[in-house]
């Protein structure tokens, strides 16, 4: 980690430099330019300020690594009791694409109990090798033994890139694995690419979604990234299998854990907005909680679900699991109808991959129309009842 150094003699106009910082981290302290604790190390002041006024200095000497010793893209197989989470297939699709660019192999790591048969399924998706850690001690997800198995797998294949689904398990596992290897991890990537030198280009919204940050890990391996469900495309299942399963063993000592699973209580299954094929989203254009009934009527008619923007969660009109966006869920339905939603970048980041986006907004300049495939400029209180009537008539016909 580096540090910022202010060279006061190169500061020409202190007030002009202060304006560069979007976080209010630069201050005029009796004519001296100071950096306070709000600094996010974005380095805008270094790049946009007068040359040399603020300098970024690396603390540690950068040790060059031999990237050629790290080969392959490894995907963590997310599952519960051997039932593979679909994010895994999405990651395998992306892994194949990245691996082909640098001529690497695609590996999977599957950790669990009695999972060999389930692991066979992965061979229908163009994986080169599935490393299976099958042990009764690995039946339930417990962090220490899972990290140990992961570490063993990394030590044996030395993958350049590791992709993990941003599920509850993935979000807990990936940072610990990254810490063991003293390497970087980028959470919730929305785009992934790879350079010829095998540096993974990890792209994700940053600073409240106002910029898309490109993050690389040029001085360490492996490179870890988590990706949310429904962000990448799953590959088509091949009839034929390819690749191989490798049964891996792990020392009993390494399977020890301080946690003991007493009981597993299954959650009631409900359709998450992330799984719905049709979503009708209510935004702040919906004036009262009662008016959500109108949105619900449209959603029910289309056999879909109601979702909301963040202000409605803040009003207490819906629960957080129904929020679409950067700090909510990423969704990719076949059809999404937004009603009174402005289309802030933090919202669209969670839905702009939907198949058909249909927006209703009374402001013709609302940014939502930039991502919508179809739009109606109008008052939702007039448009939606008409739409409901039309759909009913069409259904009856
Ligand atoms: C770090 C961070 C994370 C965030 N994460 C999220 C997130 O995950 N999800 C999210 O939604 N937001 C998120 N936000 C908030 C986001 O920036 C916006 O404030 C929010 O999305 C706005 O919601 P909205 O479109 O419902 O409301 P508004 O922006 O207020 O828009 C309301 C729209 O309704 C239209 N309208 C009003 N009346 C009518 C009518 N009668 N008929 C038709 N149209 C009408 C208006 O023209 C307007 O365009 C986040 C913000 C930050 C800083
Ligand atoms: S590095 Fe970024 S956050 Fe820190 S003082 Fe400079 S502009 Fe502000």
Short mmCIF file of C-alpha atoms and ligand atoms in Angstrom, two decimals:
data_model
loop_
_atom_site.label_atom_id
_atom_site.label_comp_id
_atom_site.label_asym_id
_atom_site.label_seq_id
_atom_site.Cartn_x
_atom_site.Cartn_y
_atom_site.Cartn_z
CA UNK A 1 0.00 0.00 0.00
CA UNK A 2 1.37 3.38 -0.93
CA UNK A 3 0.94 6.84 0.54
CA UNK A 4 0.26 10.38 -0.68
CA UNK A 5 2.83 13.08 -0.18
CA UNK A 6 2.09 16.80 -0.66
CA UNK A 7 4.93 18.87 -2.08
CA UNK A 8 3.82 22.26 -0.81
CA UNK A 9 6.24 24.19 -3.06
CA UNK A 10 4.48 22.79 -6.14
CA UNK A 11 1.00 23.77 -4.95
CA UNK A 12 0.24 26.83 -7.07
CA UNK A 13 -3.41 27.56 -6.23
CA UNK A 14 -4.55 25.69 -3.13
CA UNK A 15 -8.28 26.31 -3.71
CA UNK A 16 -8.12 24.92 -7.25
CA UNK A 17 -6.54 21.66 -6.00
CA UNK A 18 -9.09 21.34 -3.19
CA UNK A 19 -11.89 21.40 -5.79
CA UNK A 20 -10.43 18.31 -7.51
CA UNK A 21 -11.17 15.98 -4.59
CA UNK A 22 -14.75 14.60 -4.77
CA UNK A 23 -14.53 13.37 -1.17
CA UNK A 24 -13.63 16.62 0.61
CA UNK A 25 -10.33 15.10 1.69
CA UNK A 26 -8.17 18.08 0.73
CA UNK A 27 -8.05 21.06 3.12
CA UNK A 28 -6.45 24.45 3.37
CA UNK A 29 -4.68 24.41 6.71
CA UNK A 30 -3.33 27.94 7.20
CA UNK A 31 -2.02 28.06 3.63
CA UNK A 32 -0.76 24.45 3.63
CA UNK A 33 -2.49 21.74 1.59
CA UNK A 34 -3.48 18.91 3.96
CA UNK A 35 -5.07 15.49 3.27
CA UNK A 36 -7.60 14.35 5.86
CA UNK A 37 -9.01 10.94 6.80
CA UNK A 38 -11.79 11.07 4.16
CA UNK A 39 -9.18 10.27 1.50
CA UNK A 40 -10.15 7.22 -0.58
CA UNK A 41 -6.79 7.06 -2.39
CA UNK A 42 -8.51 7.57 -5.73
CA UNK A 43 -5.45 9.56 -6.88
CA UNK A 44 -7.48 12.14 -8.80
CA UNK A 45 -5.45 14.89 -7.13
CA UNK A 46 -2.22 13.20 -8.27
CA UNK A 47 -3.36 12.93 -11.89
CA UNK A 48 -5.37 16.14 -12.24
CA UNK A 49 -3.51 18.52 -9.93
CA UNK A 50 -0.39 20.54 -10.84
CA UNK A 51 2.45 18.14 -11.72
CA UNK A 52 4.15 16.81 -8.59
CA UNK A 53 1.98 18.76 -6.11
CA UNK A 54 0.52 15.53 -4.71
CA UNK A 55 2.61 12.43 -5.26
CA UNK A 56 1.75 8.76 -4.77
CA UNK A 57 4.65 6.81 -3.31
CA UNK A 58 4.73 3.02 -2.99
CA UNK A 59 5.72 1.93 0.54
CA UNK A 60 7.03 -1.46 -0.37
CA UNK A 61 9.31 -2.50 -3.14
CA UNK A 62 7.28 -4.32 -5.79
CA UNK A 63 8.47 -7.87 -6.22
CA UNK A 64 8.04 -9.11 -9.78
CA UNK A 65 6.30 -12.47 -9.95
CA UNK A 66 6.70 -15.12 -12.60
CA UNK A 67 3.23 -15.13 -14.13
CA UNK A 68 4.04 -18.09 -16.38
CA UNK A 69 4.02 -20.34 -13.29
CA UNK A 70 0.30 -19.60 -12.74
CA UNK A 71 -1.94 -21.29 -15.29
CA UNK A 72 -5.64 -21.90 -15.60
CA UNK A 73 -8.98 -20.44 -14.54
CA UNK A 74 -10.49 -22.10 -11.47
CA UNK A 75 -14.21 -21.89 -10.68
CA UNK A 76 -15.60 -22.56 -7.21
CA UNK A 77 -18.64 -24.85 -7.40
CA UNK A 78 -21.27 -23.27 -5.17
CA UNK A 79 -23.80 -25.77 -3.88
CA UNK A 80 -26.06 -26.86 -1.05
CA UNK A 81 -26.06 -30.61 -0.40
CA UNK A 82 -24.56 -31.17 -3.85
CA UNK A 83 -27.24 -29.14 -5.67
CA UNK A 84 -25.13 -26.85 -7.84
CA UNK A 85 -26.03 -23.15 -7.74
CA UNK A 86 -26.62 -21.84 -11.31
CA UNK A 87 -24.07 -19.04 -10.80
CA UNK A 88 -21.45 -21.80 -11.11
CA UNK A 89 -22.42 -22.48 -14.74
CA UNK A 90 -22.38 -18.76 -15.51
CA UNK A 91 -18.84 -18.59 -14.13
CA UNK A 92 -17.76 -21.66 -16.09
CA UNK A 93 -18.96 -19.90 -19.27
CA UNK A 94 -16.89 -16.82 -18.46
CA UNK A 95 -13.91 -18.96 -17.35
CA UNK A 96 -13.90 -20.75 -20.72
CA UNK A 97 -13.94 -17.43 -22.56
CA UNK A 98 -11.04 -16.04 -20.50
CA UNK A 99 -9.06 -19.28 -20.65
CA UNK A 100 -9.36 -19.49 -24.45
CA UNK A 101 -7.88 -16.00 -24.77
CA UNK A 102 -4.66 -16.99 -22.99
CA UNK A 103 -4.65 -20.67 -23.88
CA UNK A 104 -5.22 -21.88 -20.32
CA UNK A 105 -7.35 -24.71 -18.91
CA UNK A 106 -10.62 -24.40 -17.00
CA UNK A 107 -10.75 -26.10 -13.61
CA UNK A 108 -13.51 -26.44 -11.04
CA UNK A 109 -13.16 -27.06 -7.34
CA UNK A 110 -16.06 -28.96 -5.79
CA UNK A 111 -15.96 -29.34 -2.00
CA UNK A 112 -18.61 -31.36 -0.16
CA UNK A 113 -19.79 -34.80 0.88
CA UNK A 114 -21.04 -37.50 -1.47
CA UNK A 115 -20.72 -35.22 -4.46
CA UNK A 116 -18.88 -37.33 -7.02
CA UNK A 117 -21.99 -38.07 -9.06
CA UNK A 118 -23.08 -34.42 -9.02
CA UNK A 119 -19.59 -33.42 -10.15
CA UNK A 120 -20.05 -35.47 -13.35
CA UNK A 121 -22.64 -32.92 -14.48
CA UNK A 122 -19.97 -30.22 -14.70
CA UNK A 123 -18.24 -32.20 -17.45
CA UNK A 124 -21.11 -31.29 -19.80
CA UNK A 125 -20.05 -27.64 -19.74
CA UNK A 126 -16.59 -27.71 -21.29
CA UNK A 127 -14.53 -27.91 -18.10
CA UNK A 128 -11.07 -29.49 -18.41
CA UNK A 129 -10.79 -30.86 -14.88
CA UNK A 130 -12.95 -30.96 -11.77
CA UNK A 131 -11.04 -31.26 -8.49
CA UNK A 132 -13.36 -33.07 -6.07
CA UNK A 133 -12.84 -32.86 -2.30
CA UNK A 134 -15.36 -35.41 -1.05
CA UNK A 135 -15.38 -36.03 2.69
CA UNK A 136 -18.07 -36.41 5.38
CA UNK A 137 -16.37 -33.56 7.28
CA UNK A 138 -17.13 -31.30 4.31
CA UNK A 139 -20.87 -31.97 4.32
CA UNK A 140 -21.78 -28.55 5.65
CA UNK A 141 -20.04 -25.31 4.75
CA UNK A 142 -17.65 -24.49 7.56
CA UNK A 143 -15.07 -21.90 6.80
CA UNK A 144 -11.83 -23.49 8.07
CA UNK A 145 -12.01 -26.89 6.29
CA UNK A 146 -13.36 -25.32 3.09
CA UNK A 147 -10.52 -22.80 3.01
CA UNK A 148 -8.02 -25.60 3.66
CA UNK A 149 -9.35 -27.65 0.74
CA UNK A 150 -9.32 -24.55 -1.46
CA UNK A 151 -5.75 -23.75 -0.46
CA UNK A 152 -4.63 -27.31 -1.23
CA UNK A 153 -6.26 -27.15 -4.64
CA UNK A 154 -4.59 -23.82 -5.45
CA UNK A 155 -1.22 -25.17 -4.33
CA UNK A 156 -1.62 -28.16 -6.63
CA UNK A 157 -2.79 -26.47 -9.84
CA UNK A 158 -1.56 -22.88 -9.35
CA UNK A 159 -4.42 -21.19 -11.23
CA UNK A 160 -3.90 -17.68 -12.52
CA UNK A 161 -7.55 -16.69 -12.02
CA UNK A 162 -10.19 -17.85 -9.52
CA UNK A 163 -13.88 -17.06 -9.98
CA UNK A 164 -16.33 -17.38 -7.09
CA UNK A 165 -20.08 -16.70 -7.09
CA UNK A 166 -21.08 -13.74 -4.89
CA UNK A 167 -23.41 -15.94 -2.83
CA UNK A 168 -23.44 -16.02 0.96
CA UNK A 169 -20.89 -18.84 0.93
CA UNK A 170 -18.77 -17.31 -1.84
CA UNK A 171 -18.61 -13.94 -0.09
CA UNK A 172 -17.32 -15.61 3.02
CA UNK A 173 -14.88 -17.98 1.33
CA UNK A 174 -13.20 -15.81 -1.32
CA UNK A 175 -11.71 -13.14 1.02
CA UNK A 176 -10.21 -15.78 3.29
CA UNK A 177 -8.65 -17.62 0.37
CA UNK A 178 -7.30 -14.32 -0.98
CA UNK A 179 -5.82 -13.49 2.44
CA UNK A 180 -4.06 -16.87 2.66
CA UNK A 181 -2.28 -16.12 -0.61
CA UNK A 182 -1.80 -12.41 0.22
CA UNK A 183 -3.41 -11.54 -3.08
CA UNK A 184 -6.16 -9.27 -4.37
CA UNK A 185 -9.88 -9.90 -4.60
CA UNK A 186 -12.43 -7.81 -6.47
CA UNK A 187 -16.00 -8.30 -5.28
CA UNK A 188 -19.12 -8.13 -7.44
CA UNK A 189 -17.43 -7.73 -10.83
CA UNK A 190 -19.83 -6.97 -13.66
CA UNK A 191 -17.37 -7.38 -16.55
CA UNK A 192 -14.26 -9.58 -16.72
CA UNK A 193 -11.56 -9.67 -19.36
CA UNK A 194 -7.99 -10.88 -19.51
CA UNK A 195 -4.83 -9.32 -20.92
CA UNK A 196 -2.26 -11.21 -22.96
CA UNK A 197 0.04 -11.24 -19.91
CA UNK A 198 -2.79 -13.02 -17.96
CA UNK A 199 -3.69 -9.97 -15.81
CA UNK A 200 -7.41 -10.23 -15.12
CA UNK A 201 -9.27 -7.01 -15.90
CA UNK A 202 -11.94 -6.76 -13.22
CA UNK A 203 -14.58 -4.15 -13.92
CA UNK A 204 -17.21 -3.08 -11.39
CA UNK A 205 -19.14 0.03 -10.40
CA UNK A 206 -17.32 2.08 -7.77
CA UNK A 207 -17.86 5.22 -5.68
CA UNK A 208 -21.62 4.73 -5.47
CA UNK A 209 -21.90 3.53 -9.04
CA UNK A 210 -20.70 6.81 -10.52
CA UNK A 211 -17.69 5.27 -12.21
CA UNK A 212 -16.83 1.85 -13.62
CA UNK A 213 -13.49 0.95 -12.04
CA UNK A 214 -11.02 -1.29 -13.88
CA UNK A 215 -9.03 -3.21 -11.32
CA UNK A 216 -6.00 -5.35 -12.03
CA UNK A 217 -3.75 -7.39 -9.75
CA UNK A 218 -0.44 -7.06 -11.59
CA UNK A 219 1.92 -8.12 -8.81
CA UNK A 220 0.33 -11.18 -7.27
CA UNK A 221 -1.22 -14.49 -8.18
CA UNK A 222 -3.79 -16.00 -8.03
CA UNK A 223 -6.27 -13.26 -8.97
CA UNK A 224 -9.67 -13.61 -7.29
CA UNK A 225 -12.99 -12.15 -8.37
CA UNK A 226 -16.55 -12.68 -7.19
CA UNK A 227 -19.48 -12.25 -9.56
CA UNK A 228 -23.15 -12.04 -8.69
CA UNK A 229 -25.72 -14.51 -9.99
CA UNK A 230 -27.30 -13.47 -13.33
CA UNK A 231 -24.47 -11.18 -14.38
CA UNK A 232 -22.72 -13.59 -16.79
CA UNK A 233 -24.25 -15.87 -19.44
CA UNK A 234 -24.39 -19.62 -18.77
CA UNK A 235 -22.98 -21.85 -21.54
CA UNK A 236 -25.17 -24.39 -23.34
CA UNK A 237 -25.05 -27.89 -21.91
CA UNK A 238 -23.24 -30.32 -24.23
CA UNK A 239 -24.71 -33.80 -24.63
CA UNK A 240 -21.22 -35.28 -24.55
CA UNK A 241 -18.97 -35.08 -21.51
CA UNK A 242 -15.43 -33.74 -21.76
CA UNK A 243 -12.61 -33.28 -19.28
CA UNK A 244 -12.03 -35.39 -16.18
CA UNK A 245 -12.80 -35.69 -12.48
CA UNK A 246 -9.90 -35.88 -10.05
CA UNK A 247 -10.60 -37.12 -6.55
CA UNK A 248 -8.42 -35.19 -4.14
CA UNK A 249 -7.57 -36.12 -0.59
CA UNK A 250 -7.08 -33.88 2.36
CA UNK A 251 -5.44 -34.53 5.70
CA UNK A 252 -7.96 -35.05 8.56
CA UNK A 253 -6.05 -32.48 10.64
CA UNK A 254 -6.87 -29.82 8.04
CA UNK A 255 -10.57 -30.60 8.25
CA UNK A 256 -10.85 -29.49 11.87
CA UNK A 257 -13.19 -26.61 12.60
CA UNK A 258 -14.13 -24.56 15.65
CA UNK A 259 -17.75 -24.53 14.48
CA UNK A 260 -20.13 -27.42 14.83
CA UNK A 261 -23.31 -27.63 12.78
CA UNK A 262 -26.08 -28.58 15.23
CA UNK A 263 -29.04 -28.43 12.91
CA UNK A 264 -29.84 -27.27 9.39
CA UNK A 265 -33.17 -25.50 9.10
CA UNK A 266 -34.44 -25.13 5.55
CA UNK A 267 -35.79 -21.73 4.58
CA UNK A 268 -39.22 -21.59 3.06
CA UNK A 269 -38.76 -21.51 -0.71
CA UNK A 270 -39.94 -18.27 -2.25
CA UNK A 271 -39.40 -16.93 -5.75
CA UNK A 272 -36.70 -14.29 -5.46
CA UNK A 273 -36.92 -11.28 -7.75
CA UNK A 274 -33.65 -12.61 -9.23
CA UNK A 275 -35.48 -15.73 -10.43
CA UNK A 276 -38.66 -14.09 -11.73
CA UNK A 277 -39.16 -14.01 -15.50
CA UNK A 278 -41.34 -10.90 -15.32
CA UNK A 279 -40.77 -7.99 -12.95
CA UNK A 280 -42.81 -4.84 -12.45
CA UNK A 281 -40.74 -2.27 -10.60
CA UNK A 282 -42.25 0.52 -8.53
CA UNK A 283 -40.20 3.69 -8.18
CA UNK A 284 -40.69 6.96 -6.30
CA UNK A 285 -43.23 7.98 -8.96
CA UNK A 286 -45.61 5.72 -6.98
CA UNK A 287 -46.97 8.16 -4.47
CA UNK A 288 -48.23 5.97 -1.61
CA UNK A 289 -47.86 2.48 -0.23
CA UNK A 290 -51.49 1.78 -1.11
CA UNK A 291 -50.77 2.58 -4.77
CA UNK A 292 -48.48 -0.45 -4.87
CA UNK A 293 -51.70 -2.41 -5.36
CA UNK A 294 -51.82 -1.06 -8.91
CA UNK A 295 -48.27 -2.30 -9.55
CA UNK A 296 -49.15 -5.63 -7.97
CA UNK A 297 -52.22 -5.98 -10.19
CA UNK A 298 -50.10 -5.53 -13.30
CA UNK A 299 -47.46 -7.97 -12.01
CA UNK A 300 -50.07 -10.62 -11.16
CA UNK A 301 -51.69 -10.28 -14.56
CA UNK A 302 -48.30 -10.93 -16.18
CA UNK A 303 -47.54 -13.75 -13.73
CA UNK A 304 -44.59 -11.75 -12.48
CA UNK A 305 -43.31 -10.24 -9.26
CA UNK A 306 -43.18 -6.73 -7.85
CA UNK A 307 -39.76 -5.19 -7.21
CA UNK A 308 -38.86 -1.70 -6.01
CA UNK A 309 -36.20 1.00 -6.04
CA UNK A 310 -34.27 1.97 -2.92
CA UNK A 311 -36.39 4.95 -1.83
CA UNK A 312 -39.35 2.59 -1.36
CA UNK A 313 -37.29 0.39 0.94
CA UNK A 314 -36.30 3.50 2.87
CA UNK A 315 -40.02 4.34 3.18
CA UNK A 316 -40.60 0.88 4.65
CA UNK A 317 -43.00 -0.08 1.84
CA UNK A 318 -41.08 -3.23 0.89
CA UNK A 319 -38.29 -5.41 2.22
CA UNK A 320 -34.66 -5.17 1.12
CA UNK A 321 -34.81 -8.49 -0.78
CA UNK A 322 -37.17 -6.84 -3.29
CA UNK A 323 -34.78 -4.00 -4.16
CA UNK A 324 -33.16 -3.99 -7.59
CA UNK A 325 -29.75 -2.39 -8.00
CA UNK A 326 -26.22 -1.97 -6.84
CA UNK A 327 -27.04 -2.32 -3.16
CA UNK A 328 -29.96 -4.66 -3.93
CA UNK A 329 -30.33 -7.66 -6.23
CA UNK A 330 -29.08 -8.08 -9.78
CA UNK A 331 -31.96 -9.24 -11.98
CA UNK A 332 -32.18 -10.45 -15.54
CA UNK A 333 -35.82 -11.20 -16.29
CA UNK A 334 -37.33 -11.70 -19.73
CA UNK A 335 -39.42 -8.58 -19.18
CA UNK A 336 -39.00 -5.73 -16.72
CA UNK A 337 -41.51 -2.87 -16.55
CA UNK A 338 -40.34 0.15 -14.57
CA UNK A 339 -43.05 2.48 -13.25
CA UNK A 340 -42.01 5.93 -12.05
CA UNK A 341 -38.33 4.98 -11.90
CA UNK A 342 -35.81 7.66 -12.94
CA UNK A 343 -33.06 5.21 -13.93
CA UNK A 344 -30.23 6.22 -11.59
CA UNK A 345 -27.01 4.36 -12.39
CA UNK A 346 -27.19 2.50 -9.06
CA UNK A 347 -30.56 1.12 -10.14
CA UNK A 348 -29.75 0.31 -13.78
CA UNK A 349 -26.52 -1.47 -12.75
CA UNK A 350 -28.79 -4.18 -11.34
CA UNK A 351 -31.14 -4.63 -14.31
CA UNK A 352 -29.63 -3.45 -17.58
CA UNK A 353 -29.04 -7.01 -18.82
CA UNK A 354 -32.77 -7.80 -18.83
CA UNK A 355 -34.12 -9.12 -22.14
CA UNK A 356 -36.83 -6.45 -22.56
CA UNK A 357 -36.92 -3.21 -20.60
CA UNK A 358 -40.16 -1.27 -20.73
CA UNK A 359 -40.23 2.10 -18.95
CA UNK A 360 -43.13 4.32 -17.89
CA UNK A 361 -42.13 7.80 -16.74
CA UNK A 362 -43.76 11.18 -17.08
CA UNK A 363 -40.42 12.89 -17.72
CA UNK A 364 -39.25 12.33 -21.32
CA UNK A 365 -35.67 13.13 -20.27
CA UNK A 366 -35.54 10.51 -17.50
CA UNK A 367 -32.31 8.47 -17.86
CA UNK A 368 -34.29 5.20 -17.72
CA UNK A 369 -35.25 5.80 -21.37
CA UNK A 370 -31.55 5.45 -22.29
CA UNK A 371 -31.56 1.78 -21.21
CA UNK A 372 -35.19 0.98 -22.10
CA UNK A 373 -36.09 -0.92 -25.27
CA UNK A 374 -39.63 0.47 -25.12
CA UNK A 375 -40.94 3.48 -23.26
CA UNK A 376 -44.10 5.41 -22.57
CA UNK A 377 -43.86 9.05 -21.55
CA UNK A 378 -46.88 9.55 -19.34
CA UNK A 379 -48.46 9.47 -15.92
CA UNK A 380 -48.27 5.95 -14.53
CA UNK A 381 -51.65 6.45 -12.86
CA UNK A 382 -53.18 6.77 -16.34
CA UNK A 383 -50.87 4.44 -18.29
CA UNK A 384 -51.00 1.39 -15.99
CA UNK A 385 -54.83 1.12 -15.75
CA UNK A 386 -54.98 1.33 -19.57
CA UNK A 387 -52.26 -1.29 -19.86
CA UNK A 388 -54.12 -3.58 -17.44
CA UNK A 389 -57.32 -3.20 -19.49
CA UNK A 390 -55.48 -3.96 -22.75
CA UNK A 391 -53.78 -7.04 -21.30
CA UNK A 392 -57.08 -8.33 -19.89
CA UNK A 393 -58.75 -7.86 -23.27
CA UNK A 394 -55.89 -9.58 -25.06
CA UNK A 395 -56.07 -12.50 -22.60
CA UNK A 396 -59.81 -12.87 -23.06
CA UNK A 397 -59.59 -12.72 -26.85
C1 LIG B 1 -24.19 3.78 -2.91
C2 LIG B 1 -25.59 3.87 -3.43
C3 LIG B 1 -26.23 2.69 -3.75
C4 LIG B 1 -27.54 2.74 -4.25
N1 LIG B 1 -28.14 1.57 -4.56
C5 LIG B 1 -29.37 1.61 -5.10
C6 LIG B 1 -30.02 0.40 -5.50
O1 LIG B 1 -29.52 -0.71 -5.32
N2 LIG B 1 -31.26 0.50 -6.04
C7 LIG B 1 -31.88 1.70 -6.24
O2 LIG B 1 -33.01 1.70 -6.74
N3 LIG B 1 -31.29 2.84 -5.87
C8 LIG B 1 -30.06 2.83 -5.29
N4 LIG B 1 -29.49 3.99 -4.91
C9 LIG B 1 -30.29 5.23 -5.01
C10 LIG B 1 -30.28 5.79 -6.42
O3 LIG B 1 -29.19 6.66 -6.55
C11 LIG B 1 -31.57 6.61 -6.71
O4 LIG B 1 -31.73 7.58 -5.72
C12 LIG B 1 -32.82 5.73 -6.75
O5 LIG B 1 -32.64 4.63 -7.62
C13 LIG B 1 -33.99 6.59 -7.25
O6 LIG B 1 -35.16 5.84 -7.19
P1 LIG B 1 -36.40 6.22 -8.08
O7 LIG B 1 -36.03 6.15 -9.51
O8 LIG B 1 -37.52 5.36 -7.60
O9 LIG B 1 -36.74 7.71 -7.61
P2 LIG B 1 -36.50 9.10 -8.33
O10 LIG B 1 -35.10 9.24 -8.77
O11 LIG B 1 -37.04 10.12 -7.41
O12 LIG B 1 -37.39 9.03 -9.64
C14 LIG B 1 -38.77 9.03 -9.65
C15 LIG B 1 -39.19 9.08 -11.12
O13 LIG B 1 -40.57 8.94 -11.18
C16 LIG B 1 -41.07 9.80 -12.21
N5 LIG B 1 -42.46 10.07 -11.87
C17 LIG B 1 -42.94 10.78 -10.82
N6 LIG B 1 -44.28 10.74 -10.82
C18 LIG B 1 -44.66 9.98 -11.88
C19 LIG B 1 -45.91 9.57 -12.42
N7 LIG B 1 -47.06 9.89 -11.84
N8 LIG B 1 -45.91 8.79 -13.53
C20 LIG B 1 -44.77 8.42 -14.16
N9 LIG B 1 -43.54 8.79 -13.68
C21 LIG B 1 -43.49 9.54 -12.56
C22 LIG B 1 -40.17 11.01 -12.16
O14 LIG B 1 -40.16 11.66 -13.42
C23 LIG B 1 -38.82 10.39 -11.80
O15 LIG B 1 -38.08 10.13 -12.97
C24 LIG B 1 -28.20 3.98 -4.41
C25 LIG B 1 -27.52 5.16 -4.09
C26 LIG B 1 -26.24 5.10 -3.60
C27 LIG B 1 -25.54 6.38 -3.27
S1 LIG B 2 -6.47 10.67 -3.51
FE1 LIG B 2 -8.59 11.09 -4.10
S2 LIG B 2 -9.68 11.09 -2.16
FE2 LIG B 2 -7.52 11.30 -1.64
S3 LIG B 2 -7.17 13.48 -1.53
FE3 LIG B 2 -6.67 12.89 -3.61
S4 LIG B 2 -8.57 13.23 -4.76
FE4 LIG B 2 -9.10 13.21 -2.59
#
